[in-house]
Amino acid sequence: MSLLDDIQALRTAATEALGGINTADALEAWRIKYLGAKGMVKSTMQRLREAPREEKPALGQAANQLKIALTEAFEAQKDKLGAAGAKAKTSSVKLDVTLPGNRPRIGHSHIISQTVSEICEICARMGFEVAYGPEVEDEHHNFIALNIPDHHPARDPLDNFYLYPGAMLRSQTSTVQIRVMENTQPPVRIIAPGRVYRPDTVDATHSFMFHQVEGLYVDEGVTMSDLKTTLDQFCKAYFGPEVATRFRPSFFPFTEPSAEIDVLFHYDDGSTRWIELGGCGMVDPNVLRSVNYDPEKYTGFAFGLGIERMVMRRHNIPDIRYLFESDVRFLHQF
Ligand code: DAH
């Protein structure tokens, strides 16, 4: 058989073989067999050297056409296979732009921050503005103006993070009540979310740092029923309209009378339990006097709720440490 016949036969065989290919691996094997550096097209070209001089131009042309035709057929077949055929390479750059990339993990705000935003939104609907105060406080704002005298156990050095004489990490957000009233005249209607610090031993329900949201409403004629309605509505807005609330008599130096607010939760096993959310009460006249408000003219209510407690109840989180250990596998759920 002449070289020209061989070229034609090679073209027919290669084209037929190509038509039956439907995987990337088979396509690559085909490319190596026919178009590769040691492939059959190449070896056919090498045989041109042995051909008689007068036949060379025609044979050369036929060989070139063979190479072009097979290369084009290969590209066409690769396109037909789509992404599956993309593995077959046409150049030395081994880059597959059709493979999915490494998706960067998208961050989002911490569940505590999300909850603070939600609380602010609920309270804004009831007319409360948001106020902030410093986390490094003085004893006047953390204790004295709040009617907490020198001998009170809440001021024990073992129960507070004192920094240097006169300064401490605030142990409650009630400090912001004083700071706002010092700078505004009634009516005052604010909430103050933020971090507080106490040297508690860390366990499933305690942390040396946690979050509270403080509320304060002072005006003429504010009563305890305003307090109960506001907190009841707040709990229903956050936990759902079916939750019940109850107020238990309690004591805080800065409120009189004082109460603790509990929310009734229903568990999957059918049982129910009252969970304490925080304290509240009518602002003590001594507190109003400390900021030069006239207690004969103004009354007010205040409350302080634990944000971690609310988050843990609503999302069924059994251990407060999960919130602060920054394991993204946990935090990513929210
Ligand atoms: N500050 C109190 C605490 O940390 C909580 C609290 C109780 C705040 C009664 C209030 C209140 O505003 O009226 O335990």
mmCIF file of C-alpha atoms and ligand atoms in Angstrom:
data_model
loop_
_atom_site.group_PDB
_atom_site.id
_atom_site.type_symbol
_atom_site.label_atom_id
_atom_site.label_comp_id
_atom_site.label_asym_id
_atom_site.label_seq_id
_atom_site.Cartn_x
_atom_site.Cartn_y
_atom_site.Cartn_z
ATOM 1 C CA MET A 1 0.000 0.000 0.000
ATOM 2 C CA SER A 2 1.275 3.442 -0.808
ATOM 3 C CA LEU A 3 1.822 6.140 1.767
ATOM 4 C CA LEU A 4 -1.116 8.063 0.317
ATOM 5 C CA ASP A 5 -3.390 5.063 0.939
ATOM 6 C CA ASP A 6 -2.031 4.818 4.462
ATOM 7 C CA ILE A 7 -2.839 8.464 5.084
ATOM 8 C CA GLN A 8 -6.410 7.976 3.870
ATOM 9 C CA ALA A 9 -6.813 4.777 5.938
ATOM 10 C CA LEU A 10 -5.442 6.505 9.031
ATOM 11 C CA ARG A 11 -7.873 9.368 8.564
ATOM 12 C CA THR A 12 -10.841 7.007 8.245
ATOM 13 C CA ALA A 13 -9.818 4.875 11.241
ATOM 14 C CA ALA A 14 -9.087 7.854 13.468
ATOM 15 C CA THR A 15 -12.325 9.634 12.588
ATOM 16 C CA GLU A 16 -14.373 6.522 13.221
ATOM 17 C CA ALA A 17 -12.698 5.874 16.559
ATOM 18 C CA LEU A 18 -13.272 9.477 17.594
ATOM 19 C CA GLY A 19 -16.988 9.301 16.848
ATOM 20 C CA GLY A 20 -17.504 6.566 19.439
ATOM 21 C CA ILE A 21 -15.762 8.406 22.280
ATOM 22 C CA ASN A 22 -17.866 9.689 25.174
ATOM 23 C CA THR A 23 -15.514 10.091 28.124
ATOM 24 C CA ALA A 24 -12.725 12.532 28.815
ATOM 25 C CA ASP A 25 -10.251 9.725 29.457
ATOM 26 C CA ALA A 26 -10.996 8.002 26.166
ATOM 27 C CA LEU A 27 -10.707 11.305 24.349
ATOM 28 C CA GLU A 28 -7.305 11.931 25.886
ATOM 29 C CA ALA A 29 -6.158 8.417 24.969
ATOM 30 C CA TRP A 30 -7.282 9.058 21.400
ATOM 31 C CA ARG A 31 -5.374 12.330 21.292
ATOM 32 C CA ILE A 32 -2.181 10.634 22.489
ATOM 33 C CA LYS A 33 -2.585 7.768 19.998
ATOM 34 C CA TYR A 34 -3.158 9.949 16.930
ATOM 35 C CA LEU A 35 -2.015 13.506 17.621
ATOM 36 C CA GLY A 36 0.523 12.916 20.419
ATOM 37 C CA ALA A 37 4.275 13.547 20.156
ATOM 38 C CA LYS A 38 4.796 9.851 19.374
ATOM 39 C CA GLY A 39 1.434 9.455 17.728
ATOM 40 C CA MET A 40 0.465 8.024 14.359
ATOM 41 C CA VAL A 41 0.164 11.369 12.553
ATOM 42 C CA LYS A 42 3.687 12.183 13.599
ATOM 43 C CA SER A 43 5.079 8.825 12.488
ATOM 44 C CA THR A 44 3.263 9.156 9.160
ATOM 45 C CA MET A 45 4.921 12.538 8.669
ATOM 46 C CA GLN A 46 8.302 10.966 9.393
ATOM 47 C CA ARG A 47 7.743 8.430 6.632
ATOM 48 C CA LEU A 48 7.537 11.329 4.120
ATOM 49 C CA ARG A 49 11.329 11.466 4.198
ATOM 50 C CA GLU A 50 11.570 8.068 2.514
ATOM 51 C CA ALA A 51 9.130 8.988 -0.280
ATOM 52 C CA PRO A 52 10.366 9.651 -3.832
ATOM 53 C CA ARG A 53 11.129 13.327 -4.368
ATOM 54 C CA GLU A 54 8.403 13.855 -7.036
ATOM 55 C CA GLU A 55 5.665 12.491 -4.777
ATOM 56 C CA LYS A 56 6.672 14.575 -1.765
ATOM 57 C CA PRO A 57 4.591 17.721 -2.445
ATOM 58 C CA ALA A 58 1.334 15.789 -2.838
ATOM 59 C CA LEU A 59 2.080 13.515 0.116
ATOM 60 C CA GLY A 60 3.103 16.473 2.295
ATOM 61 C CA GLN A 61 -0.136 18.216 1.506
ATOM 62 C CA ALA A 62 -2.177 15.100 2.285
ATOM 63 C CA ALA A 63 -0.331 14.610 5.587
ATOM 64 C CA ASN A 64 -0.906 18.223 6.588
ATOM 65 C CA GLN A 65 -4.576 17.971 5.756
ATOM 66 C CA LEU A 66 -4.750 14.800 7.839
ATOM 67 C CA LYS A 67 -3.276 16.619 10.828
ATOM 68 C CA ILE A 68 -5.594 19.614 10.447
ATOM 69 C CA ALA A 69 -8.683 17.465 9.937
ATOM 70 C CA LEU A 70 -7.975 15.290 12.980
ATOM 71 C CA THR A 71 -7.184 18.297 15.178
ATOM 72 C CA GLU A 72 -10.450 19.960 14.179
ATOM 73 C CA ALA A 73 -12.407 16.750 14.680
ATOM 74 C CA PHE A 74 -10.802 16.371 18.112
ATOM 75 C CA GLU A 75 -11.813 19.922 19.143
ATOM 76 C CA ALA A 76 -15.336 19.364 17.893
ATOM 77 C CA GLN A 77 -15.638 16.125 19.849
ATOM 78 C CA LYS A 78 -14.278 17.821 22.955
ATOM 79 C CA ASP A 79 -16.880 20.576 22.699
ATOM 80 C CA LYS A 80 -19.548 17.950 22.279
ATOM 81 C CA LEU A 81 -18.468 16.218 25.467
ATOM 82 C CA GLY A 82 -18.619 19.542 27.307
ATOM 83 C CA ALA A 83 -17.279 19.666 30.844
ATOM 84 C CA ALA A 84 -16.590 15.930 30.797
ATOM 85 C CA GLY A 85 -14.248 16.370 27.860
ATOM 86 C CA ALA A 86 -12.518 19.371 29.332
ATOM 87 C CA LYS A 87 -9.895 17.178 30.951
ATOM 88 C CA ALA A 88 -8.483 16.430 27.515
ATOM 89 C CA LYS A 89 -5.853 19.014 26.918
ATOM 90 C CA THR A 90 -5.050 20.902 23.785
ATOM 91 C CA SER A 91 -2.151 22.873 25.193
ATOM 92 C CA SER A 92 0.448 22.352 27.887
ATOM 93 C CA VAL A 93 -1.505 24.501 30.428
ATOM 94 C CA LYS A 94 -3.302 22.051 32.695
ATOM 95 C CA LEU A 95 -5.998 24.428 33.930
ATOM 96 C CA ASP A 96 -9.617 23.443 33.980
ATOM 97 C CA VAL A 97 -11.667 26.607 34.263
ATOM 98 C CA THR A 98 -14.899 24.631 34.360
ATOM 99 C CA LEU A 99 -14.203 22.993 37.744
ATOM 100 C CA PRO A 100 -16.040 24.632 40.684
ATOM 101 C CA GLY A 101 -13.693 26.839 42.729
ATOM 102 C CA ASN A 102 -13.040 26.852 46.464
ATOM 103 C CA ARG A 103 -15.966 28.862 47.716
ATOM 104 C CA PRO A 104 -14.890 31.343 50.429
ATOM 105 C CA ARG A 105 -16.833 30.981 53.677
ATOM 106 C CA ILE A 106 -19.074 33.971 54.111
ATOM 107 C CA GLY A 107 -19.148 35.431 57.625
ATOM 108 C CA HIS A 108 -22.175 36.797 59.443
ATOM 109 C CA SER A 109 -22.904 38.472 62.730
ATOM 110 C CA HIS A 110 -22.770 36.445 65.964
ATOM 111 C CA ILE A 111 -26.076 35.172 67.344
ATOM 112 C CA ILE A 112 -25.722 37.553 70.329
ATOM 113 C CA SER A 113 -25.338 40.525 67.967
ATOM 114 C CA GLN A 114 -28.293 39.353 65.905
ATOM 115 C CA THR A 115 -30.365 39.100 69.093
ATOM 116 C CA VAL A 116 -29.336 42.573 70.277
ATOM 117 C CA SER A 117 -30.518 43.954 66.917
ATOM 118 C CA GLU A 118 -33.796 42.103 67.230
ATOM 119 C CA ILE A 119 -34.354 43.341 70.804
ATOM 120 C CA CYS A 120 -33.644 46.931 69.722
ATOM 121 C CA GLU A 121 -36.145 46.537 66.897
ATOM 122 C CA ILE A 122 -38.896 45.164 69.156
ATOM 123 C CA CYS A 123 -38.349 47.922 71.726
ATOM 124 C CA ALA A 124 -38.165 50.614 69.044
ATOM 125 C CA ARG A 125 -41.697 49.619 68.041
ATOM 126 C CA MET A 126 -42.734 50.422 71.622
ATOM 127 C CA GLY A 127 -41.033 53.832 71.501
ATOM 128 C CA PHE A 128 -37.677 53.042 73.163
ATOM 129 C CA GLU A 129 -34.475 54.630 71.928
ATOM 130 C CA VAL A 130 -31.157 52.785 72.186
ATOM 131 C CA ALA A 131 -28.486 54.170 74.539
ATOM 132 C CA TYR A 132 -24.951 52.986 75.241
ATOM 133 C CA GLY A 133 -22.578 53.474 78.146
ATOM 134 C CA PRO A 134 -18.921 52.668 78.859
ATOM 135 C CA GLU A 135 -17.826 49.211 80.001
ATOM 136 C CA VAL A 136 -15.170 50.719 82.272
ATOM 137 C CA GLU A 137 -17.217 52.485 84.899
ATOM 138 C CA ASP A 138 -16.853 54.386 88.159
ATOM 139 C CA GLU A 139 -18.455 53.339 91.431
ATOM 140 C CA HIS A 140 -20.807 56.296 91.309
ATOM 141 C CA HIS A 141 -22.600 55.029 88.183
ATOM 142 C CA ASN A 142 -22.296 51.319 88.983
ATOM 143 C CA PHE A 143 -23.393 51.591 92.647
ATOM 144 C CA ILE A 144 -23.828 54.901 94.450
ATOM 145 C CA ALA A 145 -26.345 56.632 92.178
ATOM 146 C CA LEU A 146 -28.211 53.316 91.957
ATOM 147 C CA ASN A 147 -28.826 53.408 95.706
ATOM 148 C CA ILE A 148 -26.324 50.618 96.421
ATOM 149 C CA PRO A 149 -24.586 51.690 99.647
ATOM 150 C CA ASP A 150 -20.993 51.037 100.676
ATOM 151 C CA HIS A 151 -21.727 48.020 102.847
ATOM 152 C CA HIS A 152 -23.887 46.268 100.225
ATOM 153 C CA PRO A 153 -22.643 42.760 99.304
ATOM 154 C CA ALA A 154 -22.917 43.603 95.579
ATOM 155 C CA ARG A 155 -19.850 45.815 96.046
ATOM 156 C CA ASP A 156 -17.684 42.997 97.422
ATOM 157 C CA PRO A 157 -14.268 42.966 95.719
ATOM 158 C CA LEU A 158 -14.723 39.230 95.147
ATOM 159 C CA ASP A 159 -17.857 39.878 93.097
ATOM 160 C CA ASN A 160 -16.483 42.624 90.859
ATOM 161 C CA PHE A 161 -13.600 43.339 88.523
ATOM 162 C CA TYR A 162 -12.082 46.426 90.147
ATOM 163 C CA LEU A 163 -9.375 47.916 87.944
ATOM 164 C CA TYR A 164 -7.762 50.723 89.918
ATOM 165 C CA PRO A 165 -9.153 52.966 92.668
ATOM 166 C CA GLY A 166 -12.538 54.248 91.534
ATOM 167 C CA ALA A 167 -12.679 52.240 88.274
ATOM 168 C CA MET A 168 -14.208 48.850 87.499
ATOM 169 C CA LEU A 169 -15.682 46.801 84.676
ATOM 170 C CA ARG A 170 -19.412 47.454 84.943
ATOM 171 C CA SER A 171 -21.294 44.607 86.608
ATOM 172 C CA GLN A 172 -24.691 45.649 85.223
ATOM 173 C CA THR A 173 -26.129 47.811 82.446
ATOM 174 C CA SER A 174 -28.153 49.749 85.059
ATOM 175 C CA THR A 175 -25.242 52.227 84.917
ATOM 176 C CA VAL A 176 -26.663 53.522 81.637
ATOM 177 C CA GLN A 177 -29.916 54.523 83.378
ATOM 178 C CA ILE A 178 -27.918 57.028 85.433
ATOM 179 C CA ARG A 179 -25.827 58.271 82.507
ATOM 180 C CA VAL A 180 -28.907 58.927 80.374
ATOM 181 C CA MET A 181 -30.873 60.640 83.158
ATOM 182 C CA GLU A 182 -27.895 62.860 84.015
ATOM 183 C CA ASN A 183 -28.023 64.244 80.500
ATOM 184 C CA THR A 184 -31.741 64.313 79.651
ATOM 185 C CA GLN A 185 -34.960 65.555 81.153
ATOM 186 C CA PRO A 186 -38.056 63.338 81.263
ATOM 187 C CA PRO A 187 -39.734 61.814 79.417
ATOM 188 C CA VAL A 188 -36.941 59.247 79.087
ATOM 189 C CA ARG A 189 -37.595 55.976 77.305
ATOM 190 C CA ILE A 190 -34.428 53.998 76.524
ATOM 191 C CA ILE A 191 -33.002 50.527 76.326
ATOM 192 C CA ALA A 192 -29.283 49.898 76.795
ATOM 193 C CA PRO A 193 -27.826 46.610 75.520
ATOM 194 C CA GLY A 194 -24.238 45.681 76.279
ATOM 195 C CA ARG A 195 -21.593 43.571 77.982
ATOM 196 C CA VAL A 196 -21.249 43.244 81.741
ATOM 197 C CA TYR A 197 -18.537 41.552 83.798
ATOM 198 C CA ARG A 198 -18.518 39.493 87.002
ATOM 199 C CA PRO A 199 -15.824 37.145 88.320
ATOM 200 C CA ASP A 200 -18.101 34.088 88.249
ATOM 201 C CA THR A 201 -16.638 30.632 87.786
ATOM 202 C CA VAL A 202 -17.363 29.564 84.226
ATOM 203 C CA ASP A 203 -19.861 26.713 83.852
ATOM 204 C CA ALA A 204 -22.848 25.812 81.673
ATOM 205 C CA THR A 205 -24.841 28.851 82.837
ATOM 206 C CA HIS A 206 -22.156 31.323 84.007
ATOM 207 C CA SER A 207 -19.524 33.382 82.279
ATOM 208 C CA PHE A 208 -17.223 36.169 83.491
ATOM 209 C CA MET A 209 -18.665 38.302 80.679
ATOM 210 C CA PHE A 210 -22.236 38.275 79.462
ATOM 211 C CA HIS A 211 -24.830 40.602 77.970
ATOM 212 C CA GLN A 212 -27.770 42.438 79.448
ATOM 213 C CA VAL A 213 -30.381 44.752 78.073
ATOM 214 C CA GLU A 214 -31.515 47.494 80.396
ATOM 215 C CA GLY A 215 -34.812 49.354 80.025
ATOM 216 C CA LEU A 216 -35.870 52.647 81.560
ATOM 217 C CA TYR A 217 -39.045 54.690 81.206
ATOM 218 C CA VAL A 218 -39.494 57.813 83.334
ATOM 219 C CA ASP A 219 -42.334 60.268 82.891
ATOM 220 C CA GLU A 220 -45.294 61.668 84.779
ATOM 221 C CA GLY A 221 -47.744 58.956 85.723
ATOM 222 C CA VAL A 222 -45.763 55.817 84.767
ATOM 223 C CA THR A 223 -47.118 52.842 86.723
ATOM 224 C CA MET A 224 -46.343 49.199 87.443
ATOM 225 C CA SER A 225 -49.014 48.133 84.983
ATOM 226 C CA ASP A 226 -47.037 49.923 82.229
ATOM 227 C CA LEU A 227 -44.030 47.861 83.283
ATOM 228 C CA LYS A 228 -45.929 44.582 83.228
ATOM 229 C CA THR A 229 -47.532 45.290 79.871
ATOM 230 C CA THR A 230 -44.257 46.368 78.286
ATOM 231 C CA LEU A 231 -42.339 43.294 79.454
ATOM 232 C CA ASP A 232 -45.177 40.918 78.631
ATOM 233 C CA GLN A 233 -45.432 42.347 75.121
ATOM 234 C CA PHE A 234 -41.679 42.209 74.758
ATOM 235 C CA CYS A 235 -41.544 38.508 75.713
ATOM 236 C CA LYS A 236 -44.381 37.665 73.336
ATOM 237 C CA ALA A 237 -42.634 39.524 70.518
ATOM 238 C CA TYR A 238 -39.338 37.711 71.110
ATOM 239 C CA PHE A 239 -40.454 34.203 72.122
ATOM 240 C CA GLY A 240 -43.825 34.003 70.387
ATOM 241 C CA PRO A 241 -47.409 35.054 71.238
ATOM 242 C CA GLU A 242 -48.113 31.826 73.174
ATOM 243 C CA VAL A 243 -45.628 32.413 76.020
ATOM 244 C CA ALA A 244 -46.915 33.337 79.455
ATOM 245 C CA THR A 245 -45.066 35.652 81.835
ATOM 246 C CA ARG A 246 -45.198 36.065 85.590
ATOM 247 C CA PHE A 247 -43.828 38.643 87.999
ATOM 248 C CA ARG A 248 -42.404 37.463 91.333
ATOM 249 C CA PRO A 249 -41.784 39.943 94.174
ATOM 250 C CA SER A 250 -38.066 40.534 94.659
ATOM 251 C CA PHE A 251 -35.586 43.129 95.839
ATOM 252 C CA PHE A 252 -33.178 45.469 94.059
ATOM 253 C CA PRO A 253 -31.722 48.585 95.687
ATOM 254 C CA PHE A 254 -32.622 50.779 92.709
ATOM 255 C CA THR A 255 -36.293 49.780 92.386
ATOM 256 C CA GLU A 256 -39.208 49.784 94.811
ATOM 257 C CA PRO A 257 -41.268 47.698 94.503
ATOM 258 C CA SER A 258 -39.077 45.168 92.661
ATOM 259 C CA ALA A 259 -39.917 41.992 90.812
ATOM 260 C CA GLU A 260 -38.340 39.229 88.809
ATOM 261 C CA ILE A 261 -39.867 38.285 85.498
ATOM 262 C CA ASP A 262 -40.252 34.614 84.511
ATOM 263 C CA VAL A 263 -41.341 33.153 81.198
ATOM 264 C CA LEU A 264 -43.178 29.825 80.941
ATOM 265 C CA PHE A 265 -41.611 27.405 78.486
ATOM 266 C CA HIS A 266 -43.122 24.210 77.116
ATOM 267 C CA TYR A 267 -40.768 21.321 76.525
ATOM 268 C CA ASP A 268 -40.979 18.532 73.974
ATOM 269 C CA ASP A 269 -41.742 15.933 76.675
ATOM 270 C CA GLY A 270 -44.886 17.884 77.610
ATOM 271 C CA SER A 271 -43.466 19.438 80.774
ATOM 272 C CA THR A 272 -43.369 23.181 81.460
ATOM 273 C CA ARG A 273 -40.911 25.317 83.384
ATOM 274 C CA TRP A 274 -40.714 28.945 84.504
ATOM 275 C CA ILE A 275 -37.380 30.492 83.509
ATOM 276 C CA GLU A 276 -36.191 33.716 85.089
ATOM 277 C CA LEU A 277 -35.243 36.367 82.529
ATOM 278 C CA GLY A 278 -34.223 39.235 84.783
ATOM 279 C CA GLY A 279 -35.231 41.878 87.265
ATOM 280 C CA CYS A 280 -37.480 44.906 87.126
ATOM 281 C CA GLY A 281 -39.403 47.369 89.219
ATOM 282 C CA MET A 282 -40.408 50.973 89.789
ATOM 283 C CA VAL A 283 -37.401 53.309 89.893
ATOM 284 C CA ASP A 284 -36.542 54.060 93.529
ATOM 285 C CA PRO A 285 -37.112 57.752 94.481
ATOM 286 C CA ASN A 286 -33.489 57.838 95.717
ATOM 287 C CA VAL A 287 -32.288 57.045 92.185
ATOM 288 C CA LEU A 288 -34.438 59.841 90.744
ATOM 289 C CA ARG A 289 -33.020 62.226 93.366
ATOM 290 C CA SER A 290 -29.441 61.235 92.490
ATOM 291 C CA VAL A 291 -29.969 62.647 88.980
ATOM 292 C CA ASN A 292 -31.973 65.655 90.190
ATOM 293 C CA TYR A 293 -35.349 64.414 89.006
ATOM 294 C CA ASP A 294 -38.277 65.352 91.242
ATOM 295 C CA PRO A 295 -39.712 62.056 92.597
ATOM 296 C CA GLU A 296 -42.925 63.856 93.494
ATOM 297 C CA LYS A 297 -43.480 64.711 89.850
ATOM 298 C CA TYR A 298 -41.983 61.749 88.005
ATOM 299 C CA THR A 299 -42.225 58.005 88.311
ATOM 300 C CA GLY A 300 -40.618 55.350 86.179
ATOM 301 C CA PHE A 301 -39.971 51.704 85.629
ATOM 302 C CA ALA A 302 -36.744 49.868 84.869
ATOM 303 C CA PHE A 303 -35.769 46.365 83.880
ATOM 304 C CA GLY A 304 -32.615 44.375 83.204
ATOM 305 C CA LEU A 305 -32.725 41.124 81.211
ATOM 306 C CA GLY A 306 -30.024 38.557 80.469
ATOM 307 C CA ILE A 307 -29.479 38.268 76.729
ATOM 308 C CA GLU A 308 -27.673 34.895 76.820
ATOM 309 C CA ARG A 309 -30.618 33.437 78.730
ATOM 310 C CA MET A 310 -33.001 34.599 76.051
ATOM 311 C CA VAL A 311 -30.825 33.256 73.243
ATOM 312 C CA MET A 312 -30.271 29.911 74.974
ATOM 313 C CA ARG A 313 -34.002 29.441 75.597
ATOM 314 C CA ARG A 314 -35.132 30.361 72.134
ATOM 315 C CA HIS A 315 -32.505 28.328 70.310
ATOM 316 C CA ASN A 316 -32.314 25.461 72.781
ATOM 317 C CA ILE A 317 -28.621 25.947 73.569
ATOM 318 C CA PRO A 318 -27.694 23.930 76.664
ATOM 319 C CA ASP A 319 -24.341 25.551 77.525
ATOM 320 C CA ILE A 320 -23.402 29.256 77.553
ATOM 321 C CA ARG A 321 -19.800 28.379 76.625
ATOM 322 C CA TYR A 322 -20.884 27.381 73.116
ATOM 323 C CA LEU A 323 -21.677 31.057 72.533
ATOM 324 C CA PHE A 324 -18.170 32.256 73.360
ATOM 325 C CA GLU A 325 -15.865 29.443 72.292
ATOM 326 C CA SER A 326 -16.075 30.662 68.699
ATOM 327 C CA ASP A 327 -16.393 27.255 67.080
ATOM 328 C CA VAL A 328 -17.689 28.263 63.670
ATOM 329 C CA ARG A 329 -19.299 24.852 63.152
ATOM 330 C CA PHE A 330 -21.639 25.784 66.012
ATOM 331 C CA LEU A 331 -22.002 29.511 65.295
ATOM 332 C CA HIS A 332 -22.640 28.968 61.591
ATOM 333 C CA GLN A 333 -26.073 27.496 62.400
ATOM 334 C CA PHE A 334 -27.532 30.845 63.344
HETATM 335 N N1 DAH B 1 -29.075 45.133 87.321
HETATM 336 C C1 DAH B 1 -29.749 43.958 87.802
HETATM 337 C C2 DAH B 1 -28.785 42.771 87.744
HETATM 338 O O1 DAH B 1 -27.802 42.838 87.065
HETATM 339 C C3 DAH B 1 -30.952 43.634 86.939
HETATM 340 C C4 DAH B 1 -32.046 44.647 87.128
HETATM 341 C C5 DAH B 1 -32.990 44.431 88.097
HETATM 342 C C6 DAH B 1 -32.089 45.797 86.365
HETATM 343 C C7 DAH B 1 -34.007 45.353 88.295
HETATM 344 C C8 DAH B 1 -33.111 46.714 86.539
HETATM 345 C C9 DAH B 1 -34.067 46.479 87.513
HETATM 346 O O2 DAH B 1 -33.226 47.839 85.831
HETATM 347 O O3 DAH B 1 -35.067 47.387 87.693
HETATM 348 O O4 DAH B 1 -29.011 41.801 88.417
#
